[in-house]
Amino acid sequence: MLTYTILAATGQIGRMTAQYLLDHSDADLVLFGHHADARLSEFAGPRVRFVDGDLKDSAAVKDAVRGADGVFLAYVATPDIMVPLIKDLDETGVKRFIAMSVPDVYQEVAGPFQAWYREHTGLVWKTNYVDTVNAIEQSDLDYVILRTTWLYNNPAKTDVDVTRKGEPFKDAQITREAVAKFAAELLTGEQDYHRESLGIGEPGTEWAAPTFR
C-alpha cells in the first residue's frame, strides 16, 4: 500500500489535498501539523495517521515522512525550514517531494499581471524564497516546486495552466481546490513532472489583477 505524507496538513490546501487523496486513491496518509489529531479529526480512520509537530522539529518530521512514497509540503517555507527538511527527507530515504512556492522567484511574472502582483507581493526575487527554491533545486530529490499565484476557493474550478521555469508567468489567480488536486496527482503519478519548477494558475486568467480581490 502506498503512503503519502502531507506536511502543514492543517491549512486549507493541506486539508483539500488529504480529502482528494482519500476520495481518489487507495493510499494511506500521514497528516502532519500542530495538534493535527485534534484539528483534523474529521479525517480519522484506518487509512490516516496523525503526527503532531512543528516543521522545525526534525524528530517529528522524520516520524511523519519515514516510509512515505511521496511528501507534499502544503506551505511556502523559508530556508530555515526547507534546508533541514531536505536533510530529514534525505536521511529517511524519501525521494518524491512536492513543495509550494510563489511566483517571481526568477522574475518571471509578466504581462498585465506584473504591475499589480509586484505592488501587492513585493520583489520576490530579492527575498529568501529564492534561497528556498535554490535549496530544493540543488538537492537530489525528485521534486516539483509549485509557484502558485493568488488563491481563492471554488470547487468547480480545478483546471490548471502550467508554465515551466524560463517561461513567462501571467496567470492572476487559481483555486485552492485546483492546487490540491494537482499536488495530489503529482503524488500519485497522474501528473508526470520530475525535478521541475512549475508556475500554476487558472487557465484564461491572464488579467491585470485577480477578480476576487
PDB file of N, CA, C and O in Angstrom, residues 108-174:
ATOM      1  N   GLU A 108       9.878  36.065 -13.256  1.00  0.00           N
ATOM      2  CA  GLU A 108       9.166  35.521 -14.410  1.00  0.00           C
ATOM      3  C   GLU A 108       7.765  36.082 -14.603  1.00  0.00           C
ATOM      4  O   GLU A 108       7.140  35.838 -15.645  1.00  0.00           O
ATOM      5  N   VAL A 109       7.222  36.790 -13.605  1.00  0.00           N
ATOM      6  CA  VAL A 109       5.869  37.329 -13.753  1.00  0.00           C
ATOM      7  C   VAL A 109       5.889  38.408 -14.832  1.00  0.00           C
ATOM      8  O   VAL A 109       6.727  39.326 -14.808  1.00  0.00           O
ATOM      9  N   ALA A 110       4.968  38.292 -15.785  1.00  0.00           N
ATOM     10  CA  ALA A 110       4.971  39.152 -16.966  1.00  0.00           C
ATOM     11  C   ALA A 110       3.537  39.520 -17.328  1.00  0.00           C
ATOM     12  O   ALA A 110       2.585  39.099 -16.685  1.00  0.00           O
ATOM     13  N   GLY A 111       3.411  40.312 -18.381  1.00  0.00           N
ATOM     14  CA  GLY A 111       2.094  40.651 -18.893  1.00  0.00           C
ATOM     15  C   GLY A 111       1.357  41.642 -18.015  1.00  0.00           C
ATOM     16  O   GLY A 111       1.943  42.292 -17.138  1.00  0.00           O
ATOM     17  N   PRO A 112       0.040  41.754 -18.217  1.00  0.00           N
ATOM     18  CA  PRO A 112      -0.759  42.728 -17.459  1.00  0.00           C
ATOM     19  C   PRO A 112      -0.698  42.528 -15.949  1.00  0.00           C
ATOM     20  O   PRO A 112      -0.875  43.478 -15.180  1.00  0.00           O
ATOM     21  N   PHE A 113      -0.453  41.309 -15.503  1.00  0.00           N
ATOM     22  CA  PHE A 113      -0.472  40.977 -14.080  1.00  0.00           C
ATOM     23  C   PHE A 113       0.756  41.483 -13.325  1.00  0.00           C
ATOM     24  O   PHE A 113       0.727  41.637 -12.105  1.00  0.00           O
ATOM     25  N   GLN A 114       1.819  41.761 -14.057  1.00  0.00           N
ATOM     26  CA  GLN A 114       3.098  42.034 -13.391  1.00  0.00           C
ATOM     27  C   GLN A 114       3.025  43.220 -12.436  1.00  0.00           C
ATOM     28  O   GLN A 114       3.481  43.137 -11.286  1.00  0.00           O
ATOM     29  N   ALA A 115       2.456  44.339 -12.858  1.00  0.00           N
ATOM     30  CA  ALA A 115       2.462  45.550 -12.030  1.00  0.00           C
ATOM     31  C   ALA A 115       1.669  45.331 -10.745  1.00  0.00           C
ATOM     32  O   ALA A 115       2.141  45.671  -9.645  1.00  0.00           O
ATOM     33  N   TRP A 116       0.484  44.770 -10.834  1.00  0.00           N
ATOM     34  CA  TRP A 116      -0.345  44.542  -9.645  1.00  0.00           C
ATOM     35  C   TRP A 116       0.320  43.548  -8.711  1.00  0.00           C
ATOM     36  O   TRP A 116       0.354  43.752  -7.492  1.00  0.00           O
ATOM     37  N   TYR A 117       0.837  42.471  -9.284  1.00  0.00           N
ATOM     38  CA  TYR A 117       1.456  41.437  -8.460  1.00  0.00           C
ATOM     39  C   TYR A 117       2.624  42.008  -7.659  1.00  0.00           C
ATOM     40  O   TYR A 117       2.723  41.785  -6.447  1.00  0.00           O
ATOM     41  N   ARG A 118       3.494  42.726  -8.313  1.00  0.00           N
ATOM     42  CA  ARG A 118       4.673  43.253  -7.619  1.00  0.00           C
ATOM     43  C   ARG A 118       4.299  44.342  -6.621  1.00  0.00           C
ATOM     44  O   ARG A 118       4.944  44.472  -5.578  1.00  0.00           O
ATOM     45  N   GLU A 119       3.240  45.088  -6.895  1.00  0.00           N
ATOM     46  CA  GLU A 119       2.771  46.088  -5.941  1.00  0.00           C
ATOM     47  C   GLU A 119       2.263  45.422  -4.658  1.00  0.00           C
ATOM     48  O   GLU A 119       2.495  45.925  -3.555  1.00  0.00           O
ATOM     49  N   HIS A 120       1.603  44.293  -4.798  1.00  0.00           N
ATOM     50  CA  HIS A 120       0.963  43.651  -3.652  1.00  0.00           C
ATOM     51  C   HIS A 120       1.813  42.558  -3.005  1.00  0.00           C
ATOM     52  O   HIS A 120       1.553  42.179  -1.857  1.00  0.00           O
ATOM     53  N   THR A 121       2.809  42.045  -3.706  1.00  0.00           N
ATOM     54  CA  THR A 121       3.632  40.957  -3.185  1.00  0.00           C
ATOM     55  C   THR A 121       5.064  41.404  -2.918  1.00  0.00           C
ATOM     56  O   THR A 121       5.765  40.794  -2.111  1.00  0.00           O
ATOM     57  N   GLY A 122       5.487  42.445  -3.596  1.00  0.00           N
ATOM     58  CA  GLY A 122       6.864  42.894  -3.459  1.00  0.00           C
ATOM     59  C   GLY A 122       7.770  42.231  -4.482  1.00  0.00           C
ATOM     60  O   GLY A 122       7.313  41.522  -5.385  1.00  0.00           O
ATOM     61  N   LEU A 123       9.055  42.452  -4.327  1.00  0.00           N
ATOM     62  CA  LEU A 123      10.039  41.922  -5.268  1.00  0.00           C
ATOM     63  C   LEU A 123      10.512  40.568  -4.752  1.00  0.00           C
ATOM     64  O   LEU A 123      11.508  40.452  -4.036  1.00  0.00           O
ATOM     65  N   VAL A 124       9.792  39.532  -5.153  1.00  0.00           N
ATOM     66  CA  VAL A 124      10.023  38.193  -4.600  1.00  0.00           C
ATOM     67  C   VAL A 124      11.445  37.726  -4.851  1.00  0.00           C
ATOM     68  O   VAL A 124      12.043  37.042  -4.006  1.00  0.00           O
ATOM     69  N   TRP A 125      12.012  38.091  -5.999  1.00  0.00           N
ATOM     70  CA  TRP A 125      13.358  37.608  -6.336  1.00  0.00           C
ATOM     71  C   TRP A 125      14.439  38.211  -5.433  1.00  0.00           C
ATOM     72  O   TRP A 125      15.586  37.794  -5.483  1.00  0.00           O
ATOM     73  N   LYS A 126      14.065  39.154  -4.583  1.00  0.00           N
ATOM     74  CA  LYS A 126      15.011  39.722  -3.618  1.00  0.00           C
ATOM     75  C   LYS A 126      14.781  39.189  -2.208  1.00  0.00           C
ATOM     76  O   LYS A 126      15.387  39.678  -1.254  1.00  0.00           O
ATOM     77  N   THR A 127      13.892  38.193  -2.068  1.00  0.00           N
ATOM     78  CA  THR A 127      13.579  37.620  -0.752  1.00  0.00           C
ATOM     79  C   THR A 127      14.276  36.272  -0.582  1.00  0.00           C
ATOM     80  O   THR A 127      14.837  35.711  -1.538  1.00  0.00           O
ATOM     81  N   ASN A 128      14.189  35.737   0.624  1.00  0.00           N
ATOM     82  CA  ASN A 128      14.822  34.437   0.860  1.00  0.00           C
ATOM     83  C   ASN A 128      14.012  33.269   0.314  1.00  0.00           C
ATOM     84  O   ASN A 128      14.454  32.122   0.410  1.00  0.00           O
ATOM     85  N   TYR A 129      12.865  33.548  -0.297  1.00  0.00           N
ATOM     86  CA  TYR A 129      12.165  32.467  -1.006  1.00  0.00           C
ATOM     87  C   TYR A 129      13.019  31.941  -2.160  1.00  0.00           C
ATOM     88  O   TYR A 129      12.881  30.786  -2.564  1.00  0.00           O
ATOM     89  N   VAL A 130      13.874  32.790  -2.687  1.00  0.00           N
ATOM     90  CA  VAL A 130      14.816  32.353  -3.729  1.00  0.00           C
ATOM     91  C   VAL A 130      15.767  31.301  -3.151  1.00  0.00           C
ATOM     92  O   VAL A 130      16.064  30.285  -3.809  1.00  0.00           O
ATOM     93  N   ASP A 131      16.237  31.510  -1.939  1.00  0.00           N
ATOM     94  CA  ASP A 131      17.136  30.549  -1.302  1.00  0.00           C
ATOM     95  C   ASP A 131      16.430  29.220  -1.056  1.00  0.00           C
ATOM     96  O   ASP A 131      17.044  28.156  -1.166  1.00  0.00           O
ATOM     97  N   THR A 132      15.135  29.284  -0.725  1.00  0.00           N
ATOM     98  CA  THR A 132      14.351  28.055  -0.553  1.00  0.00           C
ATOM     99  C   THR A 132      14.304  27.260  -1.847  1.00  0.00           C
ATOM    100  O   THR A 132      14.553  26.048  -1.864  1.00  0.00           O
ATOM    101  N   VAL A 133      13.988  27.952  -2.935  1.00  0.00           N
ATOM    102  CA  VAL A 133      13.906  27.289  -4.242  1.00  0.00           C
ATOM    103  C   VAL A 133      15.271  26.738  -4.639  1.00  0.00           C
ATOM    104  O   VAL A 133      15.386  25.604  -5.139  1.00  0.00           O
ATOM    105  N   ASN A 134      16.321  27.503  -4.419  1.00  0.00           N
ATOM    106  CA  ASN A 134      17.669  27.033  -4.757  1.00  0.00           C
ATOM    107  C   ASN A 134      18.018  25.761  -3.985  1.00  0.00           C
ATOM    108  O   ASN A 134      18.627  24.828  -4.541  1.00  0.00           O
ATOM    109  N   ALA A 135      17.647  25.716  -2.707  1.00  0.00           N
ATOM    110  CA  ALA A 135      17.950  24.534  -1.896  1.00  0.00           C
ATOM    111  C   ALA A 135      17.261  23.293  -2.456  1.00  0.00           C
ATOM    112  O   ALA A 135      17.861  22.207  -2.515  1.00  0.00           O
ATOM    113  N   ILE A 136      16.025  23.449  -2.891  1.00  0.00           N
ATOM    114  CA  ILE A 136      15.303  22.304  -3.465  1.00  0.00           C
ATOM    115  C   ILE A 136      15.940  21.891  -4.784  1.00  0.00           C
ATOM    116  O   ILE A 136      16.205  20.706  -5.025  1.00  0.00           O
ATOM    117  N   GLU A 137      16.222  22.869  -5.632  1.00  0.00           N
ATOM    118  CA  GLU A 137      16.765  22.561  -6.960  1.00  0.00           C
ATOM    119  C   GLU A 137      18.167  21.964  -6.877  1.00  0.00           C
ATOM    120  O   GLU A 137      18.560  21.195  -7.768  1.00  0.00           O
ATOM    121  N   GLN A 138      18.907  22.284  -5.838  1.00  0.00           N
ATOM    122  CA  GLN A 138      20.259  21.748  -5.689  1.00  0.00           C
ATOM    123  C   GLN A 138      20.279  20.405  -4.958  1.00  0.00           C
ATOM    124  O   GLN A 138      21.337  19.789  -4.828  1.00  0.00           O
ATOM    125  N   SER A 139      19.118  19.945  -4.511  1.00  0.00           N
ATOM    126  CA  SER A 139      19.031  18.658  -3.821  1.00  0.00           C
ATOM    127  C   SER A 139      18.993  17.526  -4.843  1.00  0.00           C
ATOM    128  O   SER A 139      18.894  17.756  -6.056  1.00  0.00           O
ATOM    129  N   ASP A 140      19.031  16.284  -4.338  1.00  0.00           N
ATOM    130  CA  ASP A 140      18.892  15.132  -5.231  1.00  0.00           C
ATOM    131  C   ASP A 140      17.484  14.548  -5.170  1.00  0.00           C
ATOM    132  O   ASP A 140      17.249  13.429  -5.618  1.00  0.00           O
ATOM    133  N   LEU A 141      16.534  15.321  -4.645  1.00  0.00           N
ATOM    134  CA  LEU A 141      15.154  14.874  -4.544  1.00  0.00           C
ATOM    135  C   LEU A 141      14.480  14.854  -5.913  1.00  0.00           C
ATOM    136  O   LEU A 141      14.843  15.604  -6.818  1.00  0.00           O
ATOM    137  N   ASP A 142      13.476  14.014  -6.038  1.00  0.00           N
ATOM    138  CA  ASP A 142      12.595  14.007  -7.206  1.00  0.00           C
ATOM    139  C   ASP A 142      11.492  15.028  -6.909  1.00  0.00           C
ATOM    140  O   ASP A 142      10.384  14.681  -6.533  1.00  0.00           O
ATOM    141  N   TYR A 143      11.833  16.298  -7.082  1.00  0.00           N
ATOM    142  CA  TYR A 143      10.976  17.379  -6.596  1.00  0.00           C
ATOM    143  C   TYR A 143      10.095  17.949  -7.697  1.00  0.00           C
ATOM    144  O   TYR A 143      10.381  17.840  -8.890  1.00  0.00           O
ATOM    145  N   VAL A 144       9.012  18.603  -7.271  1.00  0.00           N
ATOM    146  CA  VAL A 144       8.283  19.561  -8.091  1.00  0.00           C
ATOM    147  C   VAL A 144       7.982  20.761  -7.203  1.00  0.00           C
ATOM    148  O   VAL A 144       7.413  20.608  -6.119  1.00  0.00           O
ATOM    149  N   ILE A 145       8.392  21.931  -7.654  1.00  0.00           N
ATOM    150  CA  ILE A 145       8.083  23.186  -6.983  1.00  0.00           C
ATOM    151  C   ILE A 145       6.851  23.774  -7.651  1.00  0.00           C
ATOM    152  O   ILE A 145       6.789  23.866  -8.889  1.00  0.00           O
ATOM    153  N   LEU A 146       5.871  24.176  -6.851  1.00  0.00           N
ATOM    154  CA  LEU A 146       4.639  24.761  -7.377  1.00  0.00           C
ATOM    155  C   LEU A 146       4.613  26.253  -7.061  1.00  0.00           C
ATOM    156  O   LEU A 146       4.326  26.645  -5.925  1.00  0.00           O
ATOM    157  N   ARG A 147       4.951  27.065  -8.050  1.00  0.00           N
ATOM    158  CA  ARG A 147       4.889  28.521  -7.891  1.00  0.00           C
ATOM    159  C   ARG A 147       3.439  28.941  -8.130  1.00  0.00           C
ATOM    160  O   ARG A 147       2.992  29.040  -9.263  1.00  0.00           O
ATOM    161  N   THR A 148       2.748  29.161  -7.038  1.00  0.00           N
ATOM    162  CA  THR A 148       1.290  29.257  -7.050  1.00  0.00           C
ATOM    163  C   THR A 148       0.845  30.713  -6.968  1.00  0.00           C
ATOM    164  O   THR A 148       1.191  31.420  -6.029  1.00  0.00           O
ATOM    165  N   THR A 149       0.039  31.142  -7.930  1.00  0.00           N
ATOM    166  CA  THR A 149      -0.426  32.523  -7.975  1.00  0.00           C
ATOM    167  C   THR A 149      -1.500  32.763  -6.911  1.00  0.00           C
ATOM    168  O   THR A 149      -1.751  31.921  -6.049  1.00  0.00           O
ATOM    169  N   TRP A 150      -2.159  33.916  -6.939  1.00  0.00           N
ATOM    170  CA  TRP A 150      -3.099  34.305  -5.883  1.00  0.00           C
ATOM    171  C   TRP A 150      -4.260  33.320  -5.784  1.00  0.00           C
ATOM    172  O   TRP A 150      -4.819  32.893  -6.798  1.00  0.00           O
ATOM    173  N   LEU A 151      -4.625  33.010  -4.546  1.00  0.00           N
ATOM    174  CA  LEU A 151      -5.519  31.889  -4.254  1.00  0.00           C
ATOM    175  C   LEU A 151      -6.923  32.335  -3.849  1.00  0.00           C
ATOM    176  O   LEU A 151      -7.096  33.342  -3.156  1.00  0.00           O
ATOM    177  N   TYR A 152      -7.903  31.542  -4.287  1.00  0.00           N
ATOM    178  CA  TYR A 152      -9.277  31.698  -3.811  1.00  0.00           C
ATOM    179  C   TYR A 152      -9.924  30.322  -3.833  1.00  0.00           C
ATOM    180  O   TYR A 152      -9.318  29.342  -4.278  1.00  0.00           O
ATOM    181  N   ASN A 153     -11.143  30.225  -3.329  1.00  0.00           N
ATOM    182  CA  ASN A 153     -11.832  28.933  -3.250  1.00  0.00           C
ATOM    183  C   ASN A 153     -12.988  28.858  -4.242  1.00  0.00           C
ATOM    184  O   ASN A 153     -13.822  29.775  -4.306  1.00  0.00           O
ATOM    185  N   ASN A 154     -13.013  27.776  -4.997  1.00  0.00           N
ATOM    186  CA  ASN A 154     -14.152  27.470  -5.868  1.00  0.00           C
ATOM    187  C   ASN A 154     -14.007  26.026  -6.319  1.00  0.00           C
ATOM    188  O   ASN A 154     -13.204  25.719  -7.207  1.00  0.00           O
ATOM    189  N   PRO A 155     -14.764  25.096  -5.729  1.00  0.00           N
ATOM    190  CA  PRO A 155     -14.598  23.682  -6.060  1.00  0.00           C
ATOM    191  C   PRO A 155     -14.941  23.328  -7.498  1.00  0.00           C
ATOM    192  O   PRO A 155     -14.576  22.244  -7.967  1.00  0.00           O
ATOM    193  N   ALA A 156     -15.606  24.224  -8.220  1.00  0.00           N
ATOM    194  CA  ALA A 156     -15.961  23.958  -9.612  1.00  0.00           C
ATOM    195  C   ALA A 156     -14.806  24.234 -10.571  1.00  0.00           C
ATOM    196  O   ALA A 156     -14.874  23.857 -11.747  1.00  0.00           O
ATOM    197  N   LYS A 157     -13.756  24.888 -10.088  1.00  0.00           N
ATOM    198  CA  LYS A 157     -12.652  25.276 -10.974  1.00  0.00           C
ATOM    199  C   LYS A 157     -11.376  24.543 -10.537  1.00  0.00           C
ATOM    200  O   LYS A 157     -10.711  24.980  -9.593  1.00  0.00           O
ATOM    201  N   THR A 158     -11.053  23.461 -11.229  1.00  0.00           N
ATOM    202  CA  THR A 158      -9.868  22.667 -10.852  1.00  0.00           C
ATOM    203  C   THR A 158      -8.893  22.482 -12.013  1.00  0.00           C
ATOM    204  O   THR A 158      -7.928  21.724 -11.872  1.00  0.00           O
ATOM    205  N   ASP A 159      -9.114  23.152 -13.135  1.00  0.00           N
ATOM    206  CA  ASP A 159      -8.152  23.076 -14.234  1.00  0.00           C
ATOM    207  C   ASP A 159      -6.919  23.914 -13.890  1.00  0.00           C
ATOM    208  O   ASP A 159      -7.007  24.922 -13.178  1.00  0.00           O
ATOM    209  N   VAL A 160      -5.782  23.502 -14.435  1.00  0.00           N
ATOM    210  CA  VAL A 160      -4.511  24.166 -14.117  1.00  0.00           C
ATOM    211  C   VAL A 160      -3.768  24.502 -15.403  1.00  0.00           C
ATOM    212  O   VAL A 160      -3.653  23.675 -16.313  1.00  0.00           O
ATOM    213  N   ASP A 161      -3.287  25.722 -15.474  1.00  0.00           N
ATOM    214  CA  ASP A 161      -2.401  26.173 -16.543  1.00  0.00           C
ATOM    215  C   ASP A 161      -0.972  26.094 -16.016  1.00  0.00           C
ATOM    216  O   ASP A 161      -0.655  26.700 -14.986  1.00  0.00           O
ATOM    217  N   VAL A 162      -0.119  25.343 -16.694  1.00  0.00           N
ATOM    218  CA  VAL A 162       1.248  25.084 -16.218  1.00  0.00           C
ATOM    219  C   VAL A 162       2.254  25.838 -17.072  1.00  0.00           C
ATOM    220  O   VAL A 162       2.210  25.781 -18.312  1.00  0.00           O
ATOM    221  N   THR A 163       3.173  26.552 -16.423  1.00  0.00           N
ATOM    222  CA  THR A 163       4.317  27.133 -17.117  1.00  0.00           C
ATOM    223  C   THR A 163       5.592  26.612 -16.468  1.00  0.00           C
ATOM    224  O   THR A 163       5.654  26.443 -15.250  1.00  0.00           O
ATOM    225  N   ARG A 164       6.577  26.341 -17.273  1.00  0.00           N
ATOM    226  CA  ARG A 164       7.843  25.814 -16.784  1.00  0.00           C
ATOM    227  C   ARG A 164       8.824  26.941 -16.476  1.00  0.00           C
ATOM    228  O   ARG A 164       8.647  28.083 -16.894  1.00  0.00           O
ATOM    229  N   LYS A 165       9.866  26.588 -15.755  1.00  0.00           N
ATOM    230  CA  LYS A 165      10.936  27.532 -15.453  1.00  0.00           C
ATOM    231  C   LYS A 165      11.507  28.076 -16.758  1.00  0.00           C
ATOM    232  O   LYS A 165      11.776  27.316 -17.698  1.00  0.00           O
ATOM    233  N   GLY A 166      11.668  29.388 -16.807  1.00  0.00           N
ATOM    234  CA  GLY A 166      12.158  30.031 -18.012  1.00  0.00           C
ATOM    235  C   GLY A 166      11.065  30.593 -18.887  1.00  0.00           C
ATOM    236  O   GLY A 166      11.343  31.370 -19.811  1.00  0.00           O
ATOM    237  N   GLU A 167       9.818  30.231 -18.609  1.00  0.00           N
ATOM    238  CA  GLU A 167       8.678  30.753 -19.358  1.00  0.00           C
ATOM    239  C   GLU A 167       8.015  31.877 -18.568  1.00  0.00           C
ATOM    240  O   GLU A 167       8.009  31.851 -17.336  1.00  0.00           O
ATOM    241  N   PRO A 168       7.431  32.864 -19.248  1.00  0.00           N
ATOM    242  CA  PRO A 168       6.740  33.941 -18.527  1.00  0.00           C
ATOM    243  C   PRO A 168       5.500  33.424 -17.810  1.00  0.00           C
ATOM    244  O   PRO A 168       4.815  32.522 -18.295  1.00  0.00           O
ATOM    245  N   PHE A 169       5.240  34.003 -16.646  1.00  0.00           N
ATOM    246  CA  PHE A 169       4.093  33.614 -15.833  1.00  0.00           C
ATOM    247  C   PHE A 169       3.106  34.780 -15.824  1.00  0.00           C
ATOM    248  O   PHE A 169       3.457  35.887 -15.403  1.00  0.00           O
ATOM    249  N   LYS A 170       1.866  34.522 -16.248  1.00  0.00           N
ATOM    250  CA  LYS A 170       0.910  35.616 -16.455  1.00  0.00           C
ATOM    251  C   LYS A 170      -0.429  35.417 -15.750  1.00  0.00           C
ATOM    252  O   LYS A 170      -1.265  36.332 -15.765  1.00  0.00           O
ATOM    253  N   ASP A 171      -0.670  34.260 -15.149  1.00  0.00           N
ATOM    254  CA  ASP A 171      -1.989  33.956 -14.589  1.00  0.00           C
ATOM    255  C   ASP A 171      -2.199  34.674 -13.256  1.00  0.00           C
ATOM    256  O   ASP A 171      -1.354  34.625 -12.361  1.00  0.00           O
ATOM    257  N   ALA A 172      -3.368  35.295 -13.102  1.00  0.00           N
ATOM    258  CA  ALA A 172      -3.636  36.140 -11.947  1.00  0.00           C
ATOM    259  C   ALA A 172      -4.211  35.385 -10.754  1.00  0.00           C
ATOM    260  O   ALA A 172      -4.146  35.894  -9.631  1.00  0.00           O
ATOM    261  N   GLN A 173      -4.769  34.203 -10.954  1.00  0.00           N
ATOM    262  CA  GLN A 173      -5.425  33.524  -9.838  1.00  0.00           C
ATOM    263  C   GLN A 173      -5.525  32.027 -10.093  1.00  0.00           C
ATOM    264  O   GLN A 173      -5.374  31.559 -11.230  1.00  0.00           O
ATOM    265  N   ILE A 174      -5.786  31.295  -9.011  1.00  0.00           N
ATOM    266  CA  ILE A 174      -6.033  29.856  -9.080  1.00  0.00           C
ATOM    267  C   ILE A 174      -6.778  29.459  -7.808  1.00  0.00           C
ATOM    268  O   ILE A 174      -6.598  30.073  -6.749  1.00  0.00           O
TER     269      ILE A 174
END
